[in-house]
Coordinates of C-alpha atoms and ligand atoms in Angstrom, one line a residue:
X1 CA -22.0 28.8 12.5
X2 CA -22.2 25.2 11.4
X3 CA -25.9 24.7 12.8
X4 CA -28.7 23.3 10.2
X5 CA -31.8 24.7 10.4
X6 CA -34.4 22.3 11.7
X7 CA -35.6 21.3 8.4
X8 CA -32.9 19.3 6.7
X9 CA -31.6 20.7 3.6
X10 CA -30.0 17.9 2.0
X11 CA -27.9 20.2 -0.1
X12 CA -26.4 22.4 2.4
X13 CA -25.8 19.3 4.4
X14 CA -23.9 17.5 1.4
X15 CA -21.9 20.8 0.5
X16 CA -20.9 20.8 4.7
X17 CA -20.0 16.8 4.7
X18 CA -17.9 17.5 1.9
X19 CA -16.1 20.7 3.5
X20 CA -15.6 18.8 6.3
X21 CA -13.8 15.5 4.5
X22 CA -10.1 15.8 4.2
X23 CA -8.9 16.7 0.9
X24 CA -8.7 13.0 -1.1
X25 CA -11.8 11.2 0.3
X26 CA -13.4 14.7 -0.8
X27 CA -11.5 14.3 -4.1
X28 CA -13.5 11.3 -4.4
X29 CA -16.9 12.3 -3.5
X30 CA -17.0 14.3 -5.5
X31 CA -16.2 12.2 -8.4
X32 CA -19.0 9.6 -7.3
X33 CA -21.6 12.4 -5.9
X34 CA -22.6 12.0 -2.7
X35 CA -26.2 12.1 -1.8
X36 CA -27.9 12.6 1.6
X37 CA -28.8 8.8 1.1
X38 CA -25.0 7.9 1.0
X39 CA -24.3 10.6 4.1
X40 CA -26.7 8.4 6.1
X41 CA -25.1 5.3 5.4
X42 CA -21.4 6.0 5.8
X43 CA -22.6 7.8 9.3
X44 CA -25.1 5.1 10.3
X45 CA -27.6 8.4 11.3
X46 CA -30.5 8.1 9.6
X47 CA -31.1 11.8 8.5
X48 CA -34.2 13.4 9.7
X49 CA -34.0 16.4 11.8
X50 CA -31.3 18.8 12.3
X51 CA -30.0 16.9 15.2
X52 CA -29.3 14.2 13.7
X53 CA -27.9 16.1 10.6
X54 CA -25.5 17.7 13.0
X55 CA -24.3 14.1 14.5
X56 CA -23.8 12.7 10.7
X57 CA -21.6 15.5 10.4
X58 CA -19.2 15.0 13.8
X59 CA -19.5 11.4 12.2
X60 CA -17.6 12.3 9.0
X61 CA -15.4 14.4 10.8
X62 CA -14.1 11.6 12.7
X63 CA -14.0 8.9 10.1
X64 CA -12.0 10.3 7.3
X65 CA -9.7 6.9 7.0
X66 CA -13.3 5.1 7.1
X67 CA -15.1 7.0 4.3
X68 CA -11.7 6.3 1.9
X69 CA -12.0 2.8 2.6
X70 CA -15.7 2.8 2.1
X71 CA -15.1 4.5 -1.4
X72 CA -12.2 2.5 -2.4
X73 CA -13.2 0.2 -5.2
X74 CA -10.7 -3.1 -5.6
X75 CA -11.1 -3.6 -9.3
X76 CA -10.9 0.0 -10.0
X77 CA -7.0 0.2 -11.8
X78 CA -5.3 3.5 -11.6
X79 CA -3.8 5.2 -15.0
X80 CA -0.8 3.2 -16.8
X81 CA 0.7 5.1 -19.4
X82 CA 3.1 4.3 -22.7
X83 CA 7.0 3.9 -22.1
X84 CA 7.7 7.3 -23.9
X85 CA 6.2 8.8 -20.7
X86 CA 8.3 7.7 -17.9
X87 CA 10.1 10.7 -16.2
X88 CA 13.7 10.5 -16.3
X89 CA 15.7 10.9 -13.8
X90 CA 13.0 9.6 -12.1
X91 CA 12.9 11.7 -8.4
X92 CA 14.4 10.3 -5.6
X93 CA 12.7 11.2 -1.9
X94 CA 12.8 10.0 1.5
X95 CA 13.2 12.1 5.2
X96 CA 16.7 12.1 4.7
X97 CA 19.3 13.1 1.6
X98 CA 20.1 10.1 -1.3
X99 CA 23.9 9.3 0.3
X100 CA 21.6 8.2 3.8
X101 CA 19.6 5.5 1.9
X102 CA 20.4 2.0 4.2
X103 CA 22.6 -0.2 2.0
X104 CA 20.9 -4.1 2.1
X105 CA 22.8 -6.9 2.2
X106 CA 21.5 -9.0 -1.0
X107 CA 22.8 -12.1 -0.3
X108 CA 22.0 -12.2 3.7
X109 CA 18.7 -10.4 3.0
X110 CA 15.5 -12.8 4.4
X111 CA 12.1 -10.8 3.7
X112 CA 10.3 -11.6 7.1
X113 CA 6.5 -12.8 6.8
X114 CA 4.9 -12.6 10.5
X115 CA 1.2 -12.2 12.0
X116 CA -1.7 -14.0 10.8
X117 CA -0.1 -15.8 8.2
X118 CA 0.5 -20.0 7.4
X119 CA 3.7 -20.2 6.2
X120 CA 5.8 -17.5 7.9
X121 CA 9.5 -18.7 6.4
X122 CA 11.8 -15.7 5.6
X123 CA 12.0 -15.3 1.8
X124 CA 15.9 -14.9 -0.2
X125 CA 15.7 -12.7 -3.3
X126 CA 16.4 -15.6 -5.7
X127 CA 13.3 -17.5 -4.1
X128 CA 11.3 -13.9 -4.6
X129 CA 12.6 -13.6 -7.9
X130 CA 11.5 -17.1 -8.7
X131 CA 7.7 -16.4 -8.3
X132 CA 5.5 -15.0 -11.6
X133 CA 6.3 -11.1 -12.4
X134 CA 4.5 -8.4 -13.9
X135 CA 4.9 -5.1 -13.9
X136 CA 3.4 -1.7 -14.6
X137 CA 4.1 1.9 -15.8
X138 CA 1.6 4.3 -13.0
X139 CA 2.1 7.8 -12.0
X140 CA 3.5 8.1 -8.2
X141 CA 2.2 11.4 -6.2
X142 CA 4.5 12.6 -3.0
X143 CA 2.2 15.0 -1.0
X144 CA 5.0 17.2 -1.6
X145 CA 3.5 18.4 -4.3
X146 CA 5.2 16.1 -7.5
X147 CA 4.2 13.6 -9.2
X148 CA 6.3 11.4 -11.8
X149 CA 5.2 8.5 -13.8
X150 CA 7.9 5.4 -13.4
X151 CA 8.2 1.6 -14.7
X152 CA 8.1 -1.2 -11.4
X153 CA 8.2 -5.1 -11.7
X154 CA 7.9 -7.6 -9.3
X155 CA 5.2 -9.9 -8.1
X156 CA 1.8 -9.1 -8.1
X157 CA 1.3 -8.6 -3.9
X158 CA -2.0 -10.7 -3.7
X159 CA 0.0 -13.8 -5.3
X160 CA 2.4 -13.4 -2.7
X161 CA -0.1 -13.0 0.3
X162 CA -2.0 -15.8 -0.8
X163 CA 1.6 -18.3 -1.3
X164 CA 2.2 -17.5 2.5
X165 CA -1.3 -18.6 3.2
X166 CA -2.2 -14.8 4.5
X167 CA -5.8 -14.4 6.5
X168 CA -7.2 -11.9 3.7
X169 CA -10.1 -11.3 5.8
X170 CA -7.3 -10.0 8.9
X171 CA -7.9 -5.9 8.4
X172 CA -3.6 -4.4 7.9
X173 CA -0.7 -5.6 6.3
X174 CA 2.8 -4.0 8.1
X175 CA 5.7 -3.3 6.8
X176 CA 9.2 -2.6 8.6
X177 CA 11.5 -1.4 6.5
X178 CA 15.7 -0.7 6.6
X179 CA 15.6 2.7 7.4
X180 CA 13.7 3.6 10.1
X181 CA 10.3 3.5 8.1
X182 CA 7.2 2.0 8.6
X183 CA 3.6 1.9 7.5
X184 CA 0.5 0.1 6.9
X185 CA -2.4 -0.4 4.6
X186 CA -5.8 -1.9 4.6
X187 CA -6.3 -5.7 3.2
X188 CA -8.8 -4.4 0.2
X189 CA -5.7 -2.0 -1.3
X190 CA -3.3 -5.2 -0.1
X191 CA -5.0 -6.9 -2.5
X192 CA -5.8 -4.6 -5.3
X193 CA -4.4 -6.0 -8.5
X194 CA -2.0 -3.3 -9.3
X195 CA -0.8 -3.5 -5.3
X196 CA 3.0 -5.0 -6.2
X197 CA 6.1 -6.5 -4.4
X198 CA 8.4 -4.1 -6.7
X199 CA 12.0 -5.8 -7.2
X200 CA 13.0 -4.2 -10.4
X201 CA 12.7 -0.3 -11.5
X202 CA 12.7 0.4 -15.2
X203 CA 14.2 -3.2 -15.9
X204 CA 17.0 -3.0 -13.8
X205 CA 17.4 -4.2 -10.3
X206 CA 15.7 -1.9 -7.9
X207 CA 18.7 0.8 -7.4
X208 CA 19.3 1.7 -3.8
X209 CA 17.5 4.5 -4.0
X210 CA 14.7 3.0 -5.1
X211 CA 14.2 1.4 -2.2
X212 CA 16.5 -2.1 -2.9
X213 CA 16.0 -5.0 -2.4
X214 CA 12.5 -4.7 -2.2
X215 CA 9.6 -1.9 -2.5
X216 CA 5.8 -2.1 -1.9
X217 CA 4.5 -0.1 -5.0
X218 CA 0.6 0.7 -4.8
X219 CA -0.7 3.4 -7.7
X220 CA -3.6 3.4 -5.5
X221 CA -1.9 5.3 -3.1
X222 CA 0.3 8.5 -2.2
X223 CA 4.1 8.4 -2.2
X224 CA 4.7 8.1 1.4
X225 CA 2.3 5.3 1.5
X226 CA 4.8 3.1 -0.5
X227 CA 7.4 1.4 1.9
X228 CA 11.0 0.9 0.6
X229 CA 13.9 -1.2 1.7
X230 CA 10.9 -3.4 2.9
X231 CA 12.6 -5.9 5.4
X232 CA 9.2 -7.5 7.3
X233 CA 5.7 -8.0 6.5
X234 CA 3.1 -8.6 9.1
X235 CA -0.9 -9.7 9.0
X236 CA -2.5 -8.0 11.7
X237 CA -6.1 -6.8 13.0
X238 CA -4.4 -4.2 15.2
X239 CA -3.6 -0.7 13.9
X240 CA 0.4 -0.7 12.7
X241 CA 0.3 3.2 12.0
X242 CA 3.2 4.8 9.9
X243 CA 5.9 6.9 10.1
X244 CA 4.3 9.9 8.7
X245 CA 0.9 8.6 9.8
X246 CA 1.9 8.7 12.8
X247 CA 3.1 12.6 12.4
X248 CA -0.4 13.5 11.4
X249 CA -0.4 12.8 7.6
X250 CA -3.7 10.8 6.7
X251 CA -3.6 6.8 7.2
X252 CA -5.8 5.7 4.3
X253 CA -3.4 8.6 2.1
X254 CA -5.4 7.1 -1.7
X255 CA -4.3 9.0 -4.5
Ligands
MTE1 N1 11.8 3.2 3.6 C1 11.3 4.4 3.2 N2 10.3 4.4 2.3 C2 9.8 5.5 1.8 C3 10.2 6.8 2.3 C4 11.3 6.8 3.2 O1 11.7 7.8 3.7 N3 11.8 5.6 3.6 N4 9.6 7.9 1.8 C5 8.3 7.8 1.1 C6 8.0 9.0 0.3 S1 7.4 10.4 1.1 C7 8.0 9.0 -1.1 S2 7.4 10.2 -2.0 C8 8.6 7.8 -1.8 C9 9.7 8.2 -2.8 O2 10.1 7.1 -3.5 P1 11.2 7.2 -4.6 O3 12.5 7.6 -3.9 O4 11.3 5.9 -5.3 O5 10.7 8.3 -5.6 O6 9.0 6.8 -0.9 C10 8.2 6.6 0.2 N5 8.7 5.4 0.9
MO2 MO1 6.3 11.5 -0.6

């Protein structure tokens, strides 16, 4: 049903390659076009019968996460918007109900800092607090099919991984978090300058169910791609998964 006749048509190729990408990285493609002269590169085939059209496309089957990353440009900021647009109450949503969500000790919290990284001392809130802040107003998307925009502040994350002497060529940063969450992204969203190490919603403290003390915010990327109640950070080069990754839900998850 799939097979290309022997004489590539570059169109019918592009329209299967795109049918066959997941739903955001063909979100995407569509926004930048993709040519047969892209198809060959992200697969590494060099297109020229329908053979090899037929491995490109088991290629981009199997690479979803890879073509994302690929496409992902680090300077390109997603949508802020004015203060009058915030959504309030802004939704609360984790796998289990508001009363569950873990209650963190501030004052015994330490932020652990592990893998490849220089300076791996455990951070208090005050010293967190202490470093340069920004913050943003960004739209977050849940997969669940809301979005909401919402106001975060903290400190911008490539400061921080660059204070605590990170390797920012190392391919994951980790994150464990109070519940029983965990996920993972790749260095080039890590450092994306609107990637943040969210201690404060809306101007107030981050409230518990928020994700208190301590949130990794990332318009970049879906909701369940946004650890709260972050406890450790690692620097790896092995894969870290997620919690819903790890139930099937894409890794790369950009919104
Ligand atoms: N620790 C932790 N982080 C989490 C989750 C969770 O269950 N536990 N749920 C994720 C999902 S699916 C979404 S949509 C957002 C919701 O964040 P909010 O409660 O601030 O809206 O948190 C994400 N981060
Ligand atoms: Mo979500």
């Amino acid at each position: 049903m799939n097979r290309l006749p022997p004489q590539v048509d570059a169109d019918a190729l592009v329209k299967e390659a795109l049918k066959r990408l997941k739903q955001p990285a063909r979100r995407l493609f569509l926004r930048n076009s993709l040519t047969l002269g892209g198809l060959s590169l992200l697969t590494g085939c060099s297109i020229s019968d329908g053979k090899s059209a037929e491995t490109a496309l088991q290629k981009i089957s199997l690479m979803n996460d890879r073509v994302q990353a690929w496409l992902f440009d680090p300077q390109r900021l997603a949508p802020t918007y004015p203060e009058s647009m915030i959504t309030r109450p802004f939704p609360f949503n984790a796998y289990y109900g508001e009363d569950k969500a873990p209650r963190v000790d501030a004052h015994a919290f330490r932020l652990e800092v592990s893998g490849l990284v220089a300076d791996k001392h455990a951070w208090t809130l005050p010293e967190l607090h202490a470093l340069p802040q920004s913050d943003q107003i960004t739209r977050h998307v849940c997969v669940e099919g809301w979005s909401a925009i919402g106001r975060w502040g903290g400190v911008p994350f490539s400061a921080f991984l660059r204070r605590v002497g990170a390797d920012l060529s190392a391919k994951y940063v980790g994150f464990k978090c109070a519940d029983d969450y965990y996920t993972s992204i790749d260095m080039p969203t890590a450092l994306h300058p609107q990637t943040l190490l969210t201690l404060s919603y809306d101007g107030q403290i981050l409230p518990i169910r928020y994700g208190f003390p301590l949130k990794l915010r990332m318009p970049t990327k879906l909701g369940y791609k946004n650890p709260k109640h972050v406890q450790a950070i690692f620097v790896c080069n092995t894969y870290p998964g997620g919690y819903w990754e790890d139930r099937g839900y894409n890794w790369f998850g950009g919104s």
